[in-house]
PDB file of C-alpha atoms in Angstrom:
ATOM      1  CA  MET A  19      -5.448 -85.957  61.784  1.00 48.00           C
ATOM      2  CA  LYS A  20      -7.105 -84.093  58.400  1.00 45.00           C
ATOM      3  CA  ASN A  21      -3.394 -84.194  56.796  1.00 50.00           C
ATOM      4  CA  LEU A  22      -3.148 -87.573  57.683  1.00 46.00           C
ATOM      5  CA  LYS A  23      -6.083 -88.720  55.623  1.00 47.00           C
ATOM      6  CA  LEU A  24      -4.588 -86.601  52.939  1.00 45.00           C
ATOM      7  CA  PHE A  25      -1.421 -87.956  52.935  1.00 44.00           C
ATOM      8  CA  ILE A  26      -2.297 -91.776  52.874  1.00 43.00           C
ATOM      9  CA  PRO A  27      -4.142 -91.635  49.624  1.00 46.00           C
ATOM     10  CA  ALA A  28      -1.184 -89.943  47.945  1.00 46.00           C
ATOM     11  CA  ILE A  29       0.824 -92.737  49.262  1.00 42.00           C
ATOM     12  CA  ILE A  30      -1.272 -95.539  47.809  1.00 39.00           C
ATOM     13  CA  PHE A  31      -1.346 -93.465  44.517  1.00 39.00           C
ATOM     14  CA  LEU A  32       2.335 -93.475  44.150  1.00 40.00           C
ATOM     15  CA  ILE A  33       2.795 -97.243  45.123  1.00 39.00           C
ATOM     16  CA  VAL A  34       0.272 -97.953  42.272  1.00 36.00           C
ATOM     17  CA  ALA A  35       2.309 -95.653  39.876  1.00 40.00           C
ATOM     18  CA  CYS A  36       5.712 -97.480  40.548  1.00 40.00           C
ATOM     19  CA  GLU A  37       3.672-101.233  39.990  1.00 36.00           C
ATOM     20  CA  ASP A  38       2.524-100.037  36.715  1.00 36.00           C
ATOM     21  CA  SER A  39       5.754 -98.443  35.294  1.00 34.00           C
ATOM     22  CA  THR A  40       7.516-101.948  34.802  1.00 35.00           C
ATOM     23  CA  PHE A  41      10.463-100.352  35.581  1.00 36.00           C
ATOM     24  CA  ASP A  42      13.666-102.418  34.405  1.00 43.00           C
ATOM     25  CA  ASP A  43      16.682-101.932  36.855  1.00 37.00           C
ATOM     26  CA  VAL A  44      18.640-104.136  34.891  1.00 49.00           C
ATOM     27  CA  ASN A  45      18.385-101.730  31.807  1.00 49.00           C
ATOM     28  CA  GLY A  46      17.385 -98.418  33.350  1.00 46.00           C
ATOM     29  CA  GLU A  47      14.288 -98.509  31.567  1.00 48.00           C
ATOM     30  CA  ILE A  48      10.168 -98.035  31.344  1.00 50.00           C
ATOM     31  CA  GLN A  49       9.188-100.648  29.267  1.00 55.00           C
ATOM     32  CA  ALA A  50       6.606 -99.967  26.839  1.00 54.00           C
ATOM     33  CA  PRO A  51       3.189-101.028  26.978  1.00 48.00           C
ATOM     34  CA  GLU A  52       2.125-103.445  23.926  1.00 51.00           C
ATOM     35  CA  SER A  53      -0.740-101.255  22.998  1.00 39.00           C
ATOM     36  CA  ALA A  54       1.753 -98.482  21.954  1.00 44.00           C
ATOM     37  CA  SER A  55       2.534 -97.031  18.119  1.00 47.00           C
ATOM     38  CA  GLY A  56       6.084 -97.750  17.184  1.00 45.00           C
ATOM     39  CA  SER A  57       5.633 -96.944  13.365  1.00 80.00           C
ATOM     40  CA  ASN A  58       8.257 -93.782  13.497  1.00 95.00           C
ATOM     41  CA  ASP A  59      11.530 -94.623  11.522  1.00 98.00           C
ATOM     42  CA  PHE A  60      14.418 -96.048  12.996  1.00 98.00           C
ATOM     43  CA  ARG A  61      18.153 -96.479  12.689  1.00 98.00           C
ATOM     44  CA  ILE A  62      20.974 -98.057  14.795  1.00 99.00           C
ATOM     45  CA  GLY A  63      24.066 -96.765  16.452  1.00 98.00           C
ATOM     46  CA  PHE A  64      26.465 -98.259  18.090  1.00 98.00           C
ATOM     47  CA  GLN A  65      30.174 -97.460  19.770  1.00 98.00           C
ATOM     48  CA  LEU A  66      32.347 -99.920  21.321  1.00 98.00           C
ATOM     49  CA  GLY A  67      35.028 -99.409  24.048  1.00 98.00           C
ATOM     50  CA  ASP A  68      38.162-100.894  25.985  1.00 98.00           C
ATOM     51  CA  GLY A  69      38.952-100.958  29.657  1.00 96.00           C
ATOM     52  CA  GLY A  70      36.483 -99.662  32.325  1.00 95.00           C
ATOM     53  CA  LEU A  71      32.840 -99.208  30.937  1.00 97.00           C
ATOM     54  CA  GLY A  72      32.814 -95.868  29.093  1.00 98.00           C
ATOM     55  CA  SER A  73      36.642 -95.786  28.771  1.00 98.00           C
ATOM     56  CA  ASN A  74      38.712 -95.822  25.556  1.00 98.00           C
ATOM     57  CA  ALA A  75      35.591 -95.418  23.109  1.00 98.00           C
ATOM     58  CA  GLY A  76      35.555 -94.853  19.300  1.00 98.00           C
ATOM     59  CA  ALA A  77      33.602 -93.108  17.260  1.00 98.00           C
ATOM     60  CA  LYS A  78      29.883 -93.880  17.619  1.00 98.00           C
ATOM     61  CA  VAL A  79      28.563 -95.419  14.197  1.00 98.00           C
ATOM     62  CA  TYR A  80      24.986 -95.621  12.525  1.00 98.00           C
ATOM     63  CA  THR A  81      23.147 -97.926  10.274  1.00 98.00           C
ATOM     64  CA  THR A  82      21.342 -95.917   7.491  1.00 98.00           C
ATOM     65  CA  TRP A  83      17.177 -94.861   8.286  1.00 98.00           C
ATOM     66  CA  ALA A  84      15.319 -98.252   7.768  1.00 98.00           C
ATOM     67  CA  ALA A  85      12.758 -96.071   5.853  1.00 98.00           C
ATOM     68  CA  ASP A  86      15.418 -94.919   3.374  1.00 98.00           C
ATOM     69  CA  ARG A  87      15.665 -98.507   2.305  1.00 98.00           C
ATOM     70  CA  GLN A  88      19.643 -98.275   1.479  1.00 98.00           C
ATOM     71  CA  ASN A  89      20.214-101.684   2.731  1.00 98.00           C
ATOM     72  CA  ARG A  90      23.733-100.622   3.064  1.00 98.00           C
ATOM     73  CA  TRP A  91      26.212-101.456   5.451  1.00 98.00           C
ATOM     74  CA  SER A  92      27.398 -99.161   8.156  1.00 98.00           C
ATOM     75  CA  VAL A  93      31.170 -98.696   8.533  1.00 98.00           C
ATOM     76  CA  TYR A  94      33.085-100.839  10.686  1.00 98.00           C
ATOM     77  CA  GLY A  95      32.595 -99.728  14.760  1.00 98.00           C
ATOM     78  CA  GLY A  96      35.733 -99.885  17.357  1.00 98.00           C
ATOM     79  CA  ASP A  97      36.933 -98.936  20.237  1.00 98.00           C
ATOM     80  CA  ASN A  98      39.437 -96.020  20.206  1.00 98.00           C
ATOM     81  CA  ASN A  99      42.123 -98.266  18.575  1.00 98.00           C
ATOM     82  CA  LYS A 100      40.471-100.468  16.997  1.00 98.00           C
ATOM     83  CA  TYR A 101      41.742-103.338  18.777  1.00 98.00           C
ATOM     84  CA  ASP A 102      40.154-106.058  21.298  1.00 98.00           C
ATOM     85  CA  PRO A 103      36.964-104.048  22.588  1.00 98.00           C
ATOM     86  CA  ASP A 104      35.501-105.205  25.992  1.00 98.00           C
ATOM     87  CA  TRP A 105      31.914-103.351  25.803  1.00 98.00           C
ATOM     88  CA  ILE A 106      29.571-102.465  23.583  1.00 98.00           C
ATOM     89  CA  ARG A 107      26.655-100.242  23.487  1.00 98.00           C
ATOM     90  CA  LEU A 108      23.456 -99.923  21.232  1.00 98.00           C
ATOM     91  CA  GLU A 109      21.374 -96.655  20.502  1.00 98.00           C
ATOM     92  CA  LEU A 110      18.200 -97.150  18.791  1.00 98.00           C
ATOM     93  CA  ASP A 111      17.881 -93.649  17.075  1.00 98.00           C
ATOM     94  CA  SER A 112      14.311 -92.225  16.053  1.00 97.00           C
ATOM     95  CA  ARG A 113      12.686 -89.844  13.621  1.00 97.00           C
ATOM     96  CA  THR A 114       9.312 -88.899  13.078  1.00 95.00           C
ATOM     97  CA  SER A 115       9.245 -87.869   9.548  1.00 95.00           C
ATOM     98  CA  GLU A 116       9.394 -90.706   8.054  1.00 96.00           C
ATOM     99  CA  SER A 117       6.943 -93.941   8.533  1.00 95.00           C
ATOM    100  CA  LEU A 118       7.878 -97.864   9.022  1.00 97.00           C
ATOM    101  CA  SER A 119       4.426 -98.742   7.163  1.00 95.00           C
ATOM    102  CA  ASN A 120       4.635-101.296   4.475  1.00 96.00           C
ATOM    103  CA  LEU A 121       7.940-102.246   5.285  1.00 97.00           C
ATOM    104  CA  ASP A 122       9.196-105.393   6.746  1.00 98.00           C
ATOM    105  CA  PHE A 123      13.062-105.256   7.925  1.00 98.00           C
ATOM    106  CA  ARG A 124      15.568-107.494   9.737  1.00 98.00           C
ATOM    107  CA  ILE A 125      19.010-106.902  11.245  1.00 99.00           C
ATOM    108  CA  HIS A 126      22.519-107.975   9.630  1.00 99.00           C
ATOM    109  CA  ILE A 127      25.623-108.173  11.895  1.00 99.00           C
ATOM    110  CA  GLN A 128      29.139-108.893  10.855  1.00 98.00           C
ATOM    111  CA  LEU A 129      32.605-109.071  12.946  1.00 98.00           C
ATOM    112  CA  ASN A 130      36.141-108.403  11.686  1.00 98.00           C
ATOM    113  CA  ASP A 131      39.628-108.761  12.771  1.00 98.00           C
ATOM    114  CA  ASP A 132      42.916-106.637  12.249  1.00 97.00           C
ATOM    115  CA  ARG A 133      41.048-103.572  12.931  1.00 97.00           C
ATOM    116  CA  GLY A 134      38.750-104.329   9.721  1.00 98.00           C
ATOM    117  CA  ASN A 135      41.241-105.340   7.444  1.00 97.00           C
ATOM    118  CA  SER A 136      41.126-109.422   7.786  1.00 97.00           C
ATOM    119  CA  THR A 137      38.639-112.026   6.143  1.00 97.00           C
ATOM    120  CA  PRO A 138      35.506-111.263   7.862  1.00 98.00           C
ATOM    121  CA  GLY A 139      33.093-113.762   9.973  1.00 98.00           C
ATOM    122  CA  ILE A 140      30.008-115.223   8.901  1.00 98.00           C
ATOM    123  CA  ILE A 141      27.140-112.788   8.187  1.00 98.00           C
ATOM    124  CA  ARG A 142      24.177-113.544  10.861  1.00 99.00           C
ATOM    125  CA  THR A 143      21.018-112.055  10.719  1.00 99.00           C
ATOM    126  CA  THR A 144      17.354-111.706  12.850  1.00 99.00           C
ATOM    127  CA  PRO A 145      14.403-112.961  11.677  1.00 99.00           C
ATOM    128  CA  TRP A 146      12.290-110.680   9.767  1.00 98.00           C
ATOM    129  CA  ALA A 147      10.031-108.145  11.832  1.00 98.00           C
ATOM    130  CA  SER A 148       6.850-109.851  10.007  1.00 98.00           C
ATOM    131  CA  GLN A 149       8.231-113.463  11.494  1.00 98.00           C
ATOM    132  CA  GLY A 150       7.770-111.776  14.908  1.00 98.00           C
ATOM    133  CA  GLY A 151      11.394-110.585  15.121  1.00 98.00           C
ATOM    134  CA  GLY A 152      14.154-112.753  17.243  1.00 98.00           C
ATOM    135  CA  TRP A 153      17.814-113.251  17.891  1.00 98.00           C
ATOM    136  CA  SER A 154      20.566-113.704  15.221  1.00 98.00           C
ATOM    137  CA  SER A 155      22.929-116.572  15.516  1.00 98.00           C
ATOM    138  CA  TRP A 156      26.279-115.650  17.222  1.00 98.00           C
ATOM    139  CA  ALA A 157      28.474-113.418  15.132  1.00 99.00           C
ATOM    140  CA  THR A 158      32.376-113.865  15.506  1.00 98.00           C
ATOM    141  CA  ASP A 159      35.300-112.928  13.421  1.00 98.00           C
ATOM    142  CA  ALA A 160      36.868-115.670  11.243  1.00 98.00           C
ATOM    143  CA  ASN A 161      38.767-117.327  13.647  1.00 98.00           C
ATOM    144  CA  ALA A 162      36.206-116.717  16.670  1.00 98.00           C
ATOM    145  CA  TYR A 163      38.854-115.087  18.838  1.00 98.00           C
ATOM    146  CA  ASP A 164      39.047-111.501  19.982  1.00 98.00           C
ATOM    147  CA  PHE A 165      37.579-109.684  17.104  1.00 98.00           C
ATOM    148  CA  ASP A 166      38.098-105.894  16.580  1.00 98.00           C
ATOM    149  CA  VAL A 167      35.240-104.179  14.925  1.00 98.00           C
ATOM    150  CA  ILE A 168      31.710-104.790  13.847  1.00 98.00           C
ATOM    151  CA  ARG A 169      29.364-103.543  11.409  1.00 98.00           C
ATOM    152  CA  LEU A 170      25.585-103.693  10.995  1.00 99.00           C
ATOM    153  CA  LYS A 171      22.977-103.165   8.458  1.00 98.00           C
ATOM    154  CA  ILE A 172      19.259-102.867   8.161  1.00 98.00           C
ATOM    155  CA  GLU A 173      17.666-104.907   5.199  1.00 98.00           C
ATOM    156  CA  THR A 174      14.177-103.571   4.362  1.00 98.00           C
ATOM    157  CA  ARG A 175      11.728-105.488   1.919  1.00 98.00           C
ATOM    158  CA  TYR A 176       8.155-103.764   0.884  1.00 98.00           C
ATOM    159  CA  ARG A 177       5.562-105.340   2.318  1.00 98.00           C
ATOM    160  CA  ALA A 178       1.812-104.381   1.674  1.00 97.00           C
ATOM    161  CA  GLY A 179      -0.207-103.338   5.088  1.00 95.00           C
ATOM    162  CA  PHE A 180       2.310-104.378   7.149  1.00 96.00           C
ATOM    163  CA  VAL A 181       3.005-101.980  10.037  1.00 95.00           C
ATOM    164  CA  ILE A 182       4.417-102.755  13.723  1.00 96.00           C
ATOM    165  CA  ARG A 183       3.378-101.449  16.887  1.00 95.00           C
ATOM    166  CA  ASN A 184       6.727-101.378  18.802  1.00 97.00           C
ATOM    167  CA  LEU A 185      10.327-102.314  18.834  1.00 98.00           C
ATOM    168  CA  ARG A 186      13.385-102.461  20.942  1.00 98.00           C
ATOM    169  CA  ILE A 187      17.127-104.097  19.929  1.00 98.00           C
ATOM    170  CA  GLY A 188      19.038-106.387  22.200  1.00 98.00           C
ATOM    171  CA  ILE A 189      22.504-107.427  22.724  1.00 98.00           C
ATOM    172  CA  GLN A 190      25.047-110.223  23.809  1.00 98.00           C
ATOM    173  CA  LEU A 191      28.025-110.898  24.357  1.00 99.00           C
ATOM    174  CA  THR A 192      29.896-114.077  25.109  1.00 98.00           C
ATOM    175  CA  ASP A 193      33.817-115.609  24.927  1.00 98.00           C
ATOM    176  CA  ASP A 194      35.356-118.505  24.787  1.00 98.00           C
ATOM    177  CA  GLY A 195      33.850-118.813  20.914  1.00 98.00           C
ATOM    178  CA  THR A 196      30.324-118.919  21.990  1.00 98.00           C
ATOM    179  CA  SER A 197      30.374-120.522  25.042  1.00 98.00           C
ATOM    180  CA  GLY A 198      27.211-120.568  27.167  1.00 98.00           C
ATOM    181  CA  ALA A 199      29.287-120.213  30.334  1.00 98.00           C
ATOM    182  CA  LYS A 200      30.753-117.204  29.202  1.00 98.00           C
ATOM    183  CA  GLU A 201      27.552-115.339  28.138  1.00 98.00           C
ATOM    184  CA  GLY A 202      27.206-111.525  29.353  1.00 98.00           C
ATOM    185  CA  VAL A 203      23.594-109.714  30.491  1.00 98.00           C
ATOM    186  CA  VAL A 204      21.558-109.082  27.774  1.00 98.00           C
ATOM    187  CA  ARG A 205      21.125-105.348  27.101  1.00 98.00           C
ATOM    188  CA  TYR A 206      17.830-103.404  25.703  1.00 98.00           C
ATOM    189  CA  THR A 207      17.417-100.324  23.998  1.00 98.00           C
ATOM    190  CA  PRO A 208      14.298 -98.581  25.343  1.00 98.00           C
ATOM    191  CA  TRP A 209      11.451 -98.903  23.294  1.00 97.00           C
ATOM    192  CA  LEU A 210      10.978 -97.122  19.833  1.00 97.00           C
ATOM    193  CA  SER A 211       7.621 -95.652  21.664  1.00 96.00           C
ATOM    194  CA  ASN A 212       9.832 -94.046  24.414  1.00 96.00           C
ATOM    195  CA  GLY A 213      11.894 -92.402  21.889  1.00 96.00           C
ATOM    196  CA  GLY A 214      14.476 -94.990  21.336  1.00 98.00           C
ATOM    197  CA  GLY A 215      17.735 -94.480  23.244  1.00 98.00           C
ATOM    198  CA  LEU A 216      20.760 -95.890  24.626  1.00 98.00           C
ATOM    199  CA  THR A 217      21.464 -99.733  26.261  1.00 98.00           C
ATOM    200  CA  TYR A 218      23.905-100.095  29.058  1.00 98.00           C
ATOM    201  CA  TYR A 219      27.498-101.351  28.578  1.00 98.00           C
ATOM    202  CA  ALA A 220      27.250-104.797  27.064  1.00 98.00           C
ATOM    203  CA  GLY A 221      29.937-107.675  27.610  1.00 98.00           C
ATOM    204  CA  ASP A 222      30.900-111.100  28.207  1.00 98.00           C
ATOM    205  CA  ASN A 223      30.612-112.252  31.350  1.00 98.00           C
ATOM    206  CA  ASN A 224      33.971-110.236  32.795  1.00 98.00           C
ATOM    207  CA  TYR A 225      33.939-107.702  30.322  1.00 98.00           C
ATOM    208  CA  TYR A 226      37.450-108.701  28.717  1.00 98.00           C
ATOM    209  CA  ASP A 227      38.003-109.644  25.337  1.00 98.00           C
ATOM    210  CA  PRO A 228      34.642-110.869  24.061  1.00 98.00           C
ATOM    211  CA  ASP A 229      34.474-113.322  21.162  1.00 98.00           C
ATOM    212  CA  ALA A 230      31.075-113.284  19.756  1.00 98.00           C
ATOM    213  CA  VAL A 231      28.027-111.158  19.745  1.00 99.00           C
ATOM    214  CA  ARG A 232      24.334-111.884  18.878  1.00 98.00           C
ATOM    215  CA  ILE A 233      21.469-109.409  18.028  1.00 98.00           C
ATOM    216  CA  LEU A 234      18.017-108.901  18.790  1.00 98.00           C
ATOM    217  CA  LEU A 235      15.207-107.651  17.083  1.00 98.00           C
ATOM    218  CA  ASP A 236      12.547-107.477  19.399  1.00 98.00           C
ATOM    219  CA  VAL A 237       8.930-106.405  18.078  1.00 98.00           C
ATOM    220  CA  ILE A 238       5.256-105.827  18.852  1.00 96.00           C
ATOM    221  CA  ARG A 239       2.858-106.392  15.832  1.00 93.00           C
TER     222      ARG A 239
END
């Protein structure tokens, strides 16, 4: 009986702890509380692949670091042959040696066909972090059909006194142009205050030859 009395409080504690962790089983991550500090520097990595999830992956590509204020495009990234990818993963990469203090930022995305040698699609951009962040419009290649490669850019500007507490990046794909009926599940990186990390594999509703991508800047100010 004495051992049973000790065991029951332990069970109750475990249940409460699990409820408080707010585990996101869709994206496999622990959600950060709004009070967390997320002012460390970041950059965004991405990787594309074809066929089964994790298969035929191309090289991982990164943007420049936000705090470096370079405002440069990444190189184009695609699957292993840069032709009609099926899935994308994003990575939120962090470093503690630099800060986002006094820095406003937003994310640009652009798609292209013919392994990056065609006329690119329209550049789509998230709102600024100081505006609360949010989704970009749908980005496609020039004909909105089976893009081959994507590239990203973090645009920055000086904003005195501005600082965020946390951020994460989201991504969503769709097919048939920008059809709402073909949208895949939104995938999120872990929060910056948790060290960042990878999203799960993002694709359209059947993980086959998506046409459009949009990106989310999710910030807590």
